[in-house]
XYZ file of C-alpha atoms in Angstrom:
624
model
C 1.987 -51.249 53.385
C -0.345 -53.786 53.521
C -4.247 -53.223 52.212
C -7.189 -53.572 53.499
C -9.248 -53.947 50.185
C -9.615 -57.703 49.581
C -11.450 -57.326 46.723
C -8.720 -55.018 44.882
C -6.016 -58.011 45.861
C -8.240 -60.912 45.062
C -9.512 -59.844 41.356
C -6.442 -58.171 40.458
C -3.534 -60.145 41.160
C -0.346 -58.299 40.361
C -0.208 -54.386 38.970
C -3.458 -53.130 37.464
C -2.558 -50.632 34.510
C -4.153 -47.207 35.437
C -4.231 -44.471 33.224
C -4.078 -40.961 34.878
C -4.503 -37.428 33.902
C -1.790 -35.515 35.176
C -3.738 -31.832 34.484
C -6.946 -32.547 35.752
C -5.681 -35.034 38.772
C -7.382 -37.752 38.248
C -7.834 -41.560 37.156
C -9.576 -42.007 33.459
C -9.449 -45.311 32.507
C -8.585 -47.918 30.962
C -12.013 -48.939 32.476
C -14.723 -47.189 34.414
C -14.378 -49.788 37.258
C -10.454 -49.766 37.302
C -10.141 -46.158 38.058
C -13.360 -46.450 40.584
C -11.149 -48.668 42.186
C -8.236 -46.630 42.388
C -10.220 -43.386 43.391
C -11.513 -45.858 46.440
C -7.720 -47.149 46.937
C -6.587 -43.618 47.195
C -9.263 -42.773 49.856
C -8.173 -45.583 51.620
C -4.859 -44.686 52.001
C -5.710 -40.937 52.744
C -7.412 -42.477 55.590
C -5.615 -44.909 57.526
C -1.925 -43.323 56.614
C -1.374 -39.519 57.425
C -3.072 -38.667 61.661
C -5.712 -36.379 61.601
C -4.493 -33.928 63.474
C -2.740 -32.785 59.867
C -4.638 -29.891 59.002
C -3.498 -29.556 55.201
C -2.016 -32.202 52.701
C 1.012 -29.539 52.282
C 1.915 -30.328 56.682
C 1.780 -33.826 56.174
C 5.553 -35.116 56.279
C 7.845 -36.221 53.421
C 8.559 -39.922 54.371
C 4.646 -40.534 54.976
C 3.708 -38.977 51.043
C 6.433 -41.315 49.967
C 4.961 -44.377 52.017
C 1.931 -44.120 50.858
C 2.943 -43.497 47.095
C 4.712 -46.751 47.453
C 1.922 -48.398 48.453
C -0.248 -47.275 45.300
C 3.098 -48.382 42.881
C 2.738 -51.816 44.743
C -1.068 -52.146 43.574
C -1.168 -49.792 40.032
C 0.880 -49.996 37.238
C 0.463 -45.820 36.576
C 0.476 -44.605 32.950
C -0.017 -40.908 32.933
C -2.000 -39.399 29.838
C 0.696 -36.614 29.442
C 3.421 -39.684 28.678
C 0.941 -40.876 26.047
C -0.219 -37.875 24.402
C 3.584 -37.290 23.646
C 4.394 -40.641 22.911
C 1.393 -40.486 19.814
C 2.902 -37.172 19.125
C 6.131 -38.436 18.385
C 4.491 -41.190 16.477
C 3.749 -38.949 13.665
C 7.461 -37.524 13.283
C 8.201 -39.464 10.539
C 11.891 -37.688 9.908
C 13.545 -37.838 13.305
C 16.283 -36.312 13.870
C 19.834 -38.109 14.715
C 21.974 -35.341 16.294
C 23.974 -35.741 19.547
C 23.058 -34.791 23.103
C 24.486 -30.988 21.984
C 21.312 -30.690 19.231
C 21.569 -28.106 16.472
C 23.782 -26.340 18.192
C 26.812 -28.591 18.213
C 26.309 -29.173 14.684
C 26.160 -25.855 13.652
C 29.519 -25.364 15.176
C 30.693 -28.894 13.870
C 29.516 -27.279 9.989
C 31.505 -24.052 10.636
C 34.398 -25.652 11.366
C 34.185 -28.589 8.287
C 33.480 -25.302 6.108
C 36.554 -23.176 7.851
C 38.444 -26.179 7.165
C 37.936 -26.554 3.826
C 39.010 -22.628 3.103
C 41.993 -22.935 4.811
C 43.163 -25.532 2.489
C 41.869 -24.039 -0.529
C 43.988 -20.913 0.045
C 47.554 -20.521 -1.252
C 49.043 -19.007 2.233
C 48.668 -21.274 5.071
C 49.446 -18.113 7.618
C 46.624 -16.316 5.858
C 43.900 -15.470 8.152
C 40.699 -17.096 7.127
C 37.958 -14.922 7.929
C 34.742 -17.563 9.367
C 31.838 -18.555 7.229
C 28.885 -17.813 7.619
C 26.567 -19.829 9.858
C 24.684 -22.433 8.164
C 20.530 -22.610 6.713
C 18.178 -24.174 8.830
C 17.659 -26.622 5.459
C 21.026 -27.408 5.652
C 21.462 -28.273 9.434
C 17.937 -30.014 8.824
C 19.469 -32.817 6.373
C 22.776 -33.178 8.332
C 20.563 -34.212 11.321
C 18.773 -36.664 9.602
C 22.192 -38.513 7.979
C 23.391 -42.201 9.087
C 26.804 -42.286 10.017
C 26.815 -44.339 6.558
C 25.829 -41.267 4.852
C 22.358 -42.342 3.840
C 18.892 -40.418 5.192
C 16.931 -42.501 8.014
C 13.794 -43.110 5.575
C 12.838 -42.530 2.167
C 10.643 -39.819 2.947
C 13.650 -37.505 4.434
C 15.689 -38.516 1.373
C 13.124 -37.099 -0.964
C 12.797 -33.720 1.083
C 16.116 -33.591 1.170
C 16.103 -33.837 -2.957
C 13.579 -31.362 -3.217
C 15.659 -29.054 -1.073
C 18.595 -29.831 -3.584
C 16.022 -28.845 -6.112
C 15.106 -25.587 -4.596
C 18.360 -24.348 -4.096
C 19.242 -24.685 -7.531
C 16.455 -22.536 -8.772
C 17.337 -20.304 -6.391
C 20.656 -19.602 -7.311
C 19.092 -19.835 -11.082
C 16.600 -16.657 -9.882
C 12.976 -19.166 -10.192
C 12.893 -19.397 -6.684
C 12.604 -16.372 -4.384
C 12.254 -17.219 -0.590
C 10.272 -14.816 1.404
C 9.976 -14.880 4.952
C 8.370 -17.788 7.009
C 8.110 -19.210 3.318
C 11.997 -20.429 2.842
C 13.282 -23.260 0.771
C 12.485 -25.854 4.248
C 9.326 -24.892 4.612
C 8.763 -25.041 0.682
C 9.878 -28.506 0.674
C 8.514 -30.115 3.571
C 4.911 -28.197 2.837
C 3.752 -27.505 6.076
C 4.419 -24.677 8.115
C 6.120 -24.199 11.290
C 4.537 -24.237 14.238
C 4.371 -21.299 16.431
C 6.738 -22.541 19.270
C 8.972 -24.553 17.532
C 11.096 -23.816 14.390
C 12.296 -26.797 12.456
C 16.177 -26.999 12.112
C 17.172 -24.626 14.591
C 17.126 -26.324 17.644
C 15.233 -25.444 20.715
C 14.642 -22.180 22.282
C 13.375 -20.541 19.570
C 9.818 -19.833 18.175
C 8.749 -18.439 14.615
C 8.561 -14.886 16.187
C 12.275 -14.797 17.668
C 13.302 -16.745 14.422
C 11.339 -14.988 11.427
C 10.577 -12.220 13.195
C 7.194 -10.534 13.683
C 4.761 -11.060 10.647
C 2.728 -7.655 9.581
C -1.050 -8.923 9.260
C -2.303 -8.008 6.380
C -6.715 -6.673 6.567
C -9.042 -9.416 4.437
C -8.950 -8.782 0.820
C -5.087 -7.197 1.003
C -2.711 -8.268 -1.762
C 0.941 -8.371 -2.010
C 3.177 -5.481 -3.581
C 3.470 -7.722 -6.385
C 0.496 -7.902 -7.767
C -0.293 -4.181 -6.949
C 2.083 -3.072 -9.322
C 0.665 -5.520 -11.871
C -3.157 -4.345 -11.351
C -1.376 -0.612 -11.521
C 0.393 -1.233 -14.838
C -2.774 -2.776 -16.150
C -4.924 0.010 -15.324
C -2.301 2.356 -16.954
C -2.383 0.221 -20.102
C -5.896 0.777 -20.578
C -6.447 4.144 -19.333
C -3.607 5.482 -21.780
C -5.440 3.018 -24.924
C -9.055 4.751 -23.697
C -7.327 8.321 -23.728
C -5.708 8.020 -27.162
C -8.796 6.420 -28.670
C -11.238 9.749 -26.845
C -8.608 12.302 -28.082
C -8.276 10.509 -31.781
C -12.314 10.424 -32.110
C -12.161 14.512 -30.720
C -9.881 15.512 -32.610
C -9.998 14.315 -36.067
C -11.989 16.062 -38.812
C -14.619 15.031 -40.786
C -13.857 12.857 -44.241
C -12.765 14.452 -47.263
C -12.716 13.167 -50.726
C -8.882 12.558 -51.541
C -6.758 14.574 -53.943
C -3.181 13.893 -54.854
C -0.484 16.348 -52.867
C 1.141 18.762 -55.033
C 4.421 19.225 -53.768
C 6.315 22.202 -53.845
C 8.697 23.412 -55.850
C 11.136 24.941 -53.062
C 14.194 23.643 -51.639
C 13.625 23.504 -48.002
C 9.953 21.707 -48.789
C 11.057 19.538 -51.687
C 10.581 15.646 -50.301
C 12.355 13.250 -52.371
C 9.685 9.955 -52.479
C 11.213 6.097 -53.636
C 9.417 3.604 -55.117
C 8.510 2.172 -51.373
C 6.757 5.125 -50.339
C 3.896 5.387 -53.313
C 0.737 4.735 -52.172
C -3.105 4.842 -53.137
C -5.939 6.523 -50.837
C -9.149 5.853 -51.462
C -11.396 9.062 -51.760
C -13.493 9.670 -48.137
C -10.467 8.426 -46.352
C -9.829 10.297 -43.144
C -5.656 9.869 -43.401
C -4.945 12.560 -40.336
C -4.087 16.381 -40.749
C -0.523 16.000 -41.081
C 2.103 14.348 -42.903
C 4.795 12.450 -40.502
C 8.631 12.533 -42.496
C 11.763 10.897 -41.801
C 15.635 11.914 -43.055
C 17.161 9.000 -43.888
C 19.546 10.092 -45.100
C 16.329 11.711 -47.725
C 13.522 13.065 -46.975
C 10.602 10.576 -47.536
C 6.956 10.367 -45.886
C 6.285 7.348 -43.775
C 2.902 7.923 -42.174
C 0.008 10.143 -41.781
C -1.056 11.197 -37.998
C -2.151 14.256 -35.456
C -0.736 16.658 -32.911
C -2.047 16.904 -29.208
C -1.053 19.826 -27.534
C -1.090 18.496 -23.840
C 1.755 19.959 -22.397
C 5.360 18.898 -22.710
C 6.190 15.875 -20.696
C 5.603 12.422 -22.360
C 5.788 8.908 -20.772
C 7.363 10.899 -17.979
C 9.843 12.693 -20.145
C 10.080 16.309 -20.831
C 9.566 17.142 -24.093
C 12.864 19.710 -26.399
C 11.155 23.264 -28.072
C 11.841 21.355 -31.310
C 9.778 18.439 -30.436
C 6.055 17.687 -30.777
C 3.759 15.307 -29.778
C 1.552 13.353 -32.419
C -0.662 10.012 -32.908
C 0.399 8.015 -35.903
C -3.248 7.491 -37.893
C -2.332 5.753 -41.023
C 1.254 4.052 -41.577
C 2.821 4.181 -44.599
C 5.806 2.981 -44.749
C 5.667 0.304 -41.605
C 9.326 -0.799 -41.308
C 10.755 2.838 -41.434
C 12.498 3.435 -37.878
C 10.720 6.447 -36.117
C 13.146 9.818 -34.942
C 13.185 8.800 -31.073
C 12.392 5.373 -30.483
C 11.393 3.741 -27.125
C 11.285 0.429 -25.491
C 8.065 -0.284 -27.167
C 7.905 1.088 -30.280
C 10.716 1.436 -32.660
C 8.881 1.113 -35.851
C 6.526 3.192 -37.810
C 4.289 -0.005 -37.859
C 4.478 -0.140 -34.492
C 3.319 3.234 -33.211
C 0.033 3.331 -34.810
C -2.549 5.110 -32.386
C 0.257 5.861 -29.868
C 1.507 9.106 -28.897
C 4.914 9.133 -29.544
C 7.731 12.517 -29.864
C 8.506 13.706 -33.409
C 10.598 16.522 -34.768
C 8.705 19.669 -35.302
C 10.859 20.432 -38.960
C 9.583 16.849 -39.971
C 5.433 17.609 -39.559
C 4.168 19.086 -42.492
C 0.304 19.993 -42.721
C -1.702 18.079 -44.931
C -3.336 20.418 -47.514
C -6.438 17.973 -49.411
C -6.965 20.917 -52.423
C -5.438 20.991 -55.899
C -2.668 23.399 -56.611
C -2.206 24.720 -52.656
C 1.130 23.466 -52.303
C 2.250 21.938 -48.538
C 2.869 23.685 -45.368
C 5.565 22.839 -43.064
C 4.949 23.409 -39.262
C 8.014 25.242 -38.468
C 8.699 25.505 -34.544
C 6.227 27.835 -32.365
C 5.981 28.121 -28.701
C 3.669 24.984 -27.149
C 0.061 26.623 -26.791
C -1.140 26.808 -22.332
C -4.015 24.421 -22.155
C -7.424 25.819 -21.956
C -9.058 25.344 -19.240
C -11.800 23.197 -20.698
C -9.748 21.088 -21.496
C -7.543 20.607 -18.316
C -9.288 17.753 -16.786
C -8.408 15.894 -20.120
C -4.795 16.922 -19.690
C -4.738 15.338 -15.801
C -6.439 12.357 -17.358
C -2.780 11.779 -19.820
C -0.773 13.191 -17.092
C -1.865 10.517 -14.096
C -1.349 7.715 -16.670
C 2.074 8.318 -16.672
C 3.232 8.871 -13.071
C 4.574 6.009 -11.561
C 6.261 7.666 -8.619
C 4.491 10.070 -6.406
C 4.828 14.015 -7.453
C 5.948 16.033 -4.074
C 4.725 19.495 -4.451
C 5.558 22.404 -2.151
C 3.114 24.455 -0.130
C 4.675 27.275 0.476
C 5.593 29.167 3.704
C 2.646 31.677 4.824
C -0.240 29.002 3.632
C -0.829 26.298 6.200
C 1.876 27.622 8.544
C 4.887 29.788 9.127
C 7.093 27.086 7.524
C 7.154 25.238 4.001
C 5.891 22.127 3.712
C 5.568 19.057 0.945
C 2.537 16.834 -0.049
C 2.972 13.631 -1.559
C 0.256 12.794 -4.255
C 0.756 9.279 -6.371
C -1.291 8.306 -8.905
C -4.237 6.508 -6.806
C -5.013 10.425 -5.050
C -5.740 11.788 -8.548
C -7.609 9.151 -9.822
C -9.556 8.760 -7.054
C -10.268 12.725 -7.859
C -10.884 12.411 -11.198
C -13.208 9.304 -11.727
C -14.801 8.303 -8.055
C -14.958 11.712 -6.909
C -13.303 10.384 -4.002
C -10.706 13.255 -2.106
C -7.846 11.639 -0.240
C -6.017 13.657 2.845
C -3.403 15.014 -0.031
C -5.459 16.171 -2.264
C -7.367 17.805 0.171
C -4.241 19.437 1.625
C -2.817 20.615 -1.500
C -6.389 22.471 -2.317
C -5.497 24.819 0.143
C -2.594 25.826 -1.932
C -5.514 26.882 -4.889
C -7.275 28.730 -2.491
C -4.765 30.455 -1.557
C -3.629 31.669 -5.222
C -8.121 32.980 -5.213
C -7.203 34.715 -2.128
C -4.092 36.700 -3.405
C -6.447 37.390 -6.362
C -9.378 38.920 -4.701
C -7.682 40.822 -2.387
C -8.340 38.709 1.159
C -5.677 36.752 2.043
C -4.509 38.554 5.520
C -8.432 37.619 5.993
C -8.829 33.841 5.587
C -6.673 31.169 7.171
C -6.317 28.317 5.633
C -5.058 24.892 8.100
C -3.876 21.794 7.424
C -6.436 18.314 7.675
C -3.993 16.586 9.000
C -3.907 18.431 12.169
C -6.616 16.970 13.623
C -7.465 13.425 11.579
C -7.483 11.247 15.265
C -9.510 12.522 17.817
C -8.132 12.421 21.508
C -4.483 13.059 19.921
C -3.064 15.506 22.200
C -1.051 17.568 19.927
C -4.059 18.546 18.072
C -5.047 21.413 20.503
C -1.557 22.273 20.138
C -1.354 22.633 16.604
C -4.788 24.374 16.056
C -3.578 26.874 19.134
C -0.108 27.537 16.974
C -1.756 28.405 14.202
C -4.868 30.657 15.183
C -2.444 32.726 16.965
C 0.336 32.596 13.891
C -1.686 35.348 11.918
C -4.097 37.802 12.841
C -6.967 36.181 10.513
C -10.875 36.753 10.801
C -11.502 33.298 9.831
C -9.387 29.979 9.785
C -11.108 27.049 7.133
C -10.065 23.758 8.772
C -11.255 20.869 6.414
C -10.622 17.248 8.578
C -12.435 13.745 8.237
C -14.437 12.247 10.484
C -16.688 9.269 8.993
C -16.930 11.757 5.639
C -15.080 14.805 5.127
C -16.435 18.040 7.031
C -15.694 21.985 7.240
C -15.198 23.755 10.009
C -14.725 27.216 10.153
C -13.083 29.139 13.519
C -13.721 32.745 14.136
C -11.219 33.394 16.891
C -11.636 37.041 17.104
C -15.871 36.778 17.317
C -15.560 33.539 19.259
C -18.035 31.774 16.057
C -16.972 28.580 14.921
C -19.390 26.894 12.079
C -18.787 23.086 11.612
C -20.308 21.939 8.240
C -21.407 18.179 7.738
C -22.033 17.564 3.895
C -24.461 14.437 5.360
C -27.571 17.397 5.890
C -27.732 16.258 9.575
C -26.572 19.184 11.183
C -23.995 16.823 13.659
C -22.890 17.748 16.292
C -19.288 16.190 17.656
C -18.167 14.807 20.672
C -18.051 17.038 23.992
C -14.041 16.057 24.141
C -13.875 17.634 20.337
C -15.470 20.678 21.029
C -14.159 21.830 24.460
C -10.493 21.299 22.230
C -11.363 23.888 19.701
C -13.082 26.143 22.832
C -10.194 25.835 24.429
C -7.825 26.728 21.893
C -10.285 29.772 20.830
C -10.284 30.995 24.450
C -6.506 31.045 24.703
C -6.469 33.285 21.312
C -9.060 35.380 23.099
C -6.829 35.731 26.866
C -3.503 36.529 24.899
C -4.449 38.650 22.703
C -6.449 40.608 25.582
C -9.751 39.995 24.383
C -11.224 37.494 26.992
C -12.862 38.997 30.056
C -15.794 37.958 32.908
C -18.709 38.995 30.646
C -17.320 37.286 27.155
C -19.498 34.059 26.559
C -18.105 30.569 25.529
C -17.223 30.589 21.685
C -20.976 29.996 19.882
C -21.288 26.697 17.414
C -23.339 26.904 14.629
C -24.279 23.610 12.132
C -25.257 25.178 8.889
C -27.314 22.858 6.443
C -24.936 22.097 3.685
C -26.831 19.484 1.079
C -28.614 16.136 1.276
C -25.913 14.362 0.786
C -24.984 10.866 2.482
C -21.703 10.398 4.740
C -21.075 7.502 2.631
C -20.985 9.538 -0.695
C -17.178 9.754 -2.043
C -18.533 13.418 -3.135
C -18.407 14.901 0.425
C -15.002 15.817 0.136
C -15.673 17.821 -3.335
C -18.567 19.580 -1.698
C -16.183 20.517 0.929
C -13.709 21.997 -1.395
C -16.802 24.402 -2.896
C -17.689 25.331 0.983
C -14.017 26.554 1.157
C -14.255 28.085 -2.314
C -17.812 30.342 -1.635
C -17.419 31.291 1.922
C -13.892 32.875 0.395
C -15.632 34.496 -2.719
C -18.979 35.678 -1.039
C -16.357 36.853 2.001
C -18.562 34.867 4.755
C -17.105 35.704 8.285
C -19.801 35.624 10.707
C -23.728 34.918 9.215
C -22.994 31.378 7.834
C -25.839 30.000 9.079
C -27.944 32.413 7.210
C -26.077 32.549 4.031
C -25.111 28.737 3.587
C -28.375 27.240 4.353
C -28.899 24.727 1.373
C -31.451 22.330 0.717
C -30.020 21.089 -1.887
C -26.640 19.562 -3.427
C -24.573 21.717 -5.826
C -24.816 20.696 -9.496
C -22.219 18.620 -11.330
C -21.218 21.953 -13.149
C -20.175 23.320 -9.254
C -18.078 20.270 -8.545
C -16.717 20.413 -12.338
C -15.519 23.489 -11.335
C -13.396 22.210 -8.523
C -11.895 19.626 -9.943
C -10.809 21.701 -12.529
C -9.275 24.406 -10.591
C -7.170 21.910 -8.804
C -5.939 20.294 -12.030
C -5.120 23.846 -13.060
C -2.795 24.498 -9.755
C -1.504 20.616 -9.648
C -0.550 20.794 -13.565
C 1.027 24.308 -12.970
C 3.058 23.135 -10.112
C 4.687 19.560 -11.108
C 5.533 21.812 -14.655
């Protein structure tokens, strides 16, 4: 097709190189002026070329379009951007692959077979049925596709990948090197990571979702497993050192001046000593209140320590009648072997200020007066710990559970059925030091209330209900579950503890139609319509089946008692909660709880003390 534009043919003889942008449909360069001209060009030929009477581009016919696109390929020399962008792409893969037209996928096959091959030969039957290997790594297919026919790697860069992949493998079959996930011995080596459409060695069709698989995302600040169990085991470490160190300073007596044991004369406490077991105190020296023997095959003293009566498991082990355990104070004899040796300690030397199992026949009480002769400690049935002292017993007793403890609630208590609580280390911690109550231990204090309500007399009077039933709001089995269990028992008043920003108490009257909702922030708030028409709902359907709803009974009445001053941020909410529970059952509080609960102020540590140690009491009574 001839043109028009004399200009265009006189200052550009031949092509002119135009470089055009394939997404946004248009001419960008190389020059302003060039694609000015073209844009003109193109005018031109829209023009002059299709009739008018062509009321879209889309009705203009096929042999026209291709007329006038041979007219512009006459003129322009047409680079498109697209072409180029991939072209400077490719510029930057600096270990191309060499496979055939199949890709990956014929050289998979092609290393299945090689490895097939090689079995067969290696076995002694020839009509033996070879079962196939295994497909191949990505890192292997990855180097294969990058090997001359020679047998050499297309660069020096892909040959020292390829030795670092050598290198990785080795470790890993050595156990240094652990692949995990996205993280495997290719993308070790190479140091990048994938990109998310392609996957390298693995041909096409695949993306690092469909290959790896979907990748959990872990909130800011989250660490691995890994190191979880290492800050755990750390934190054990020193809580157990801070324990022993608390119970040595509580328990051991005042100094004494020093006077030489006077043993006794009888068979059975008659200790034969060698020349390796004389030793000197100094006078004031606090050496412990017992004397720590060993039978081998004589009976000889090797150190000095105490006994802790805190119940009978140690480092997670249950304790034999004949057994006690003690805290090695002052060794005296340091290489002597100790009666039940563990991973850690197997010499006297070794166990000083630990807690460690020794035979009850083997303590002997250390007498510091002239002529009193010793005392052995013969065996005697392990003393209950007082319940001063039970919070101190938790303390020993979370520092040695690794594994959650799964304690029963039994039928009759939350529901008609039994049912198990899991609570690990972190719950009773979080208890103990923070104040802070998890959905456990909250759930498992309903299994101490219910031992005060057998007590006093009221349990066909109080309900107790799960938190759990109703942690998400707008979950549609909540009504449900509330509903099932108001109408399970015949109960005055059901004590529902849940969390919602902070822990609250509510408290359903189903038979009154009162239901109290206490907020340990002092705000008196009030919840969501949705919320409350739930719990209406599921109080008027007690009321219709049991025959106690008519025209003239009112919608069930909420009241928001004044609990403390307390934040919703403080960790202590959920304690206060647990002394709502605990008072409403020992005042017996069914209806006025606005007028009886009103508090200004917070309850004193000595309250809370008392919570925490009644559910140490039940939690030590029921994992014993």
């Amino acid at each position: 097709m001839p043109t028009r534009m004399a200009k265009l043919t006189l200052r550009y003889p031949g092509k002119v190189k135009i470089l055009f942008d394939s997404r946004r449909l248009m001419a960008v360069g190389p020059k302003k002026k060039i694609s000015d001209n073209f844009r003109s060009y193109m005018g031109f030929l829209g023009r002059k070329q299709p009739s008018i009477l062509y009321k879209n581009w889309k009705n203009v016919p096929a042999n026209t379009k291709e007329l006038i696109w041979q007219a512009i390929l006459e003129k322009f020399e047409i680079f498109f951007a697209k072409r180029l962008r991939a072209q400077k792409i490719q510029s930057h893969n600096t270990c191309p692959q060499r496979t055939s037209r199949g890709g990956y996928e014929v050289l998979t096959q092609k290393i299945i077979d090689e490895k097939l091959k090689a079995r067969k030969e290696a076995a002694d039957d020839p009509s033996q049925i070879i079962p196939p290997p295994s497909p191949p790594s990505r890192h292997e297919t990855w180097k294969r596709a990058r090997i001359t026919k020679s047998g050499d790697y297309i660069n020096e860069e892909t040959s020292s990948i390829a030795a670092k992949i050598d290198a990785l493998e080795q470790e890993q079959s050595s156990g240094n090197f652990k692949p995990s996930g996205r993280s495997d011995i290719l993308a070790v080596a190479i140091g990048k990571p994938d990109h998310p459409s392609r996957v390298r060695g693995v041909g096409t069709g695949y993306t690092v979702r469909t290959y790896f698989g979907k990748q959990e995302r872990a909130a800011d600040g989250m660490v691995s497993r890994d190191e979880v169990a290492a800050i755990v085991a750390e934190m054990q470490a020193k809580l157990r050192a801070e324990m022993q160190m608390i119970l040595s300073s509580q328990s051991t007596s005042a100094a004494e001046p020093h006077t030489p044991v006077v043993l006794s004369a009888k068979g059975s406490c008659a200790v034969e000593r060698g020349e390796s077991d004389k030793h000197n105190v100094e006078d004031g020296d606090d050496i412990g209140d017992y004397e720590l023997y060993v039978e081998d095959p004589h009976k000889r003293l090797v150190a000095y320590g105490l006994i802790h009566d805190l119940g009978s498991n140690l480092h997670n082990m249950k304790m034999k009648n004949d057994e006690v355990r003690v805290s090695v104070e002052r060794v005296v004899v340091a290489d002597a072997p100790i009666p039940f040796p563990t991973e850690e300690v197997n010499k006297v030397g070794e166990a000083l200020k630990q807690f460690i199992a020794w035979p009850r026949r083997l303590v002997v009480e250390n007498i510091k007066q002239k002529g009193v002769s010793q005392r052995e400690l013969f065996p005697s049935p392990v003393v209950k710990d007082t319940e001063k002292d039970v919070l101190k017993v938790l303390w020993i007793e979370a520092a040695d559970i690794t594994k959650p403890k799964n304690c029963c609630i039994e039928a009759g208590i939350v529901s008609l059925t039994r049912a198990y609580v899991s609570i690990n280390q972190m719950d009773i911690m979080g208890l103990l030091a923070a104040g802070t109550v998890s959905v456990p231990v909250m759930k498992f204090y309903n299994k101490c209330l219910y031992n005060v309500l057998v007590s006093s007399g009221r349990a066909d009077k109080y309900g107790l209900m799960c938190p759990l039933a109703i942690q998400s709001h707008g979950n549609n089995e909540e009504m449900g579950l509330i509903r099932n269990r108001i109408g399970e028992g015949g109960f005055d008043c059901f004590l529902l503890p849940f969390y919602d920003k902070g822990w609250e108490l509510m408290a359903l009257c189903p038979k009154s139609g009162c239901i109290a909702s206490f907020c340990c922030q002092g705000k008196g708030k009030k919840h969501k319509k949705k919320f409350t028409d739930m719990i209406d709902t599921a109080i008027e359907t007690y009321q219709v089946v049991k025959g106690m709803r008519s025209n003239t009974l009112s919608k069930p009445k909420w009241v928001y008692p004044k609990c403390c001053n307390k934040d919703a941020v403080d960790p202590e909410c959920g304690l206060f909660v647990m002394r709502h529970m605990l008072e409403l059952i020992k005042l017996d509080i069914v209806n006025s709880f606005e007028q009886v609960l009103h508090m200004d102020k917070p309850y004193s540590s000595d309250d809370i003390a008392d919570v925490r140690r009644s559910w140490a009491k039940c939690f030590l009574d029921d994992i014993r």
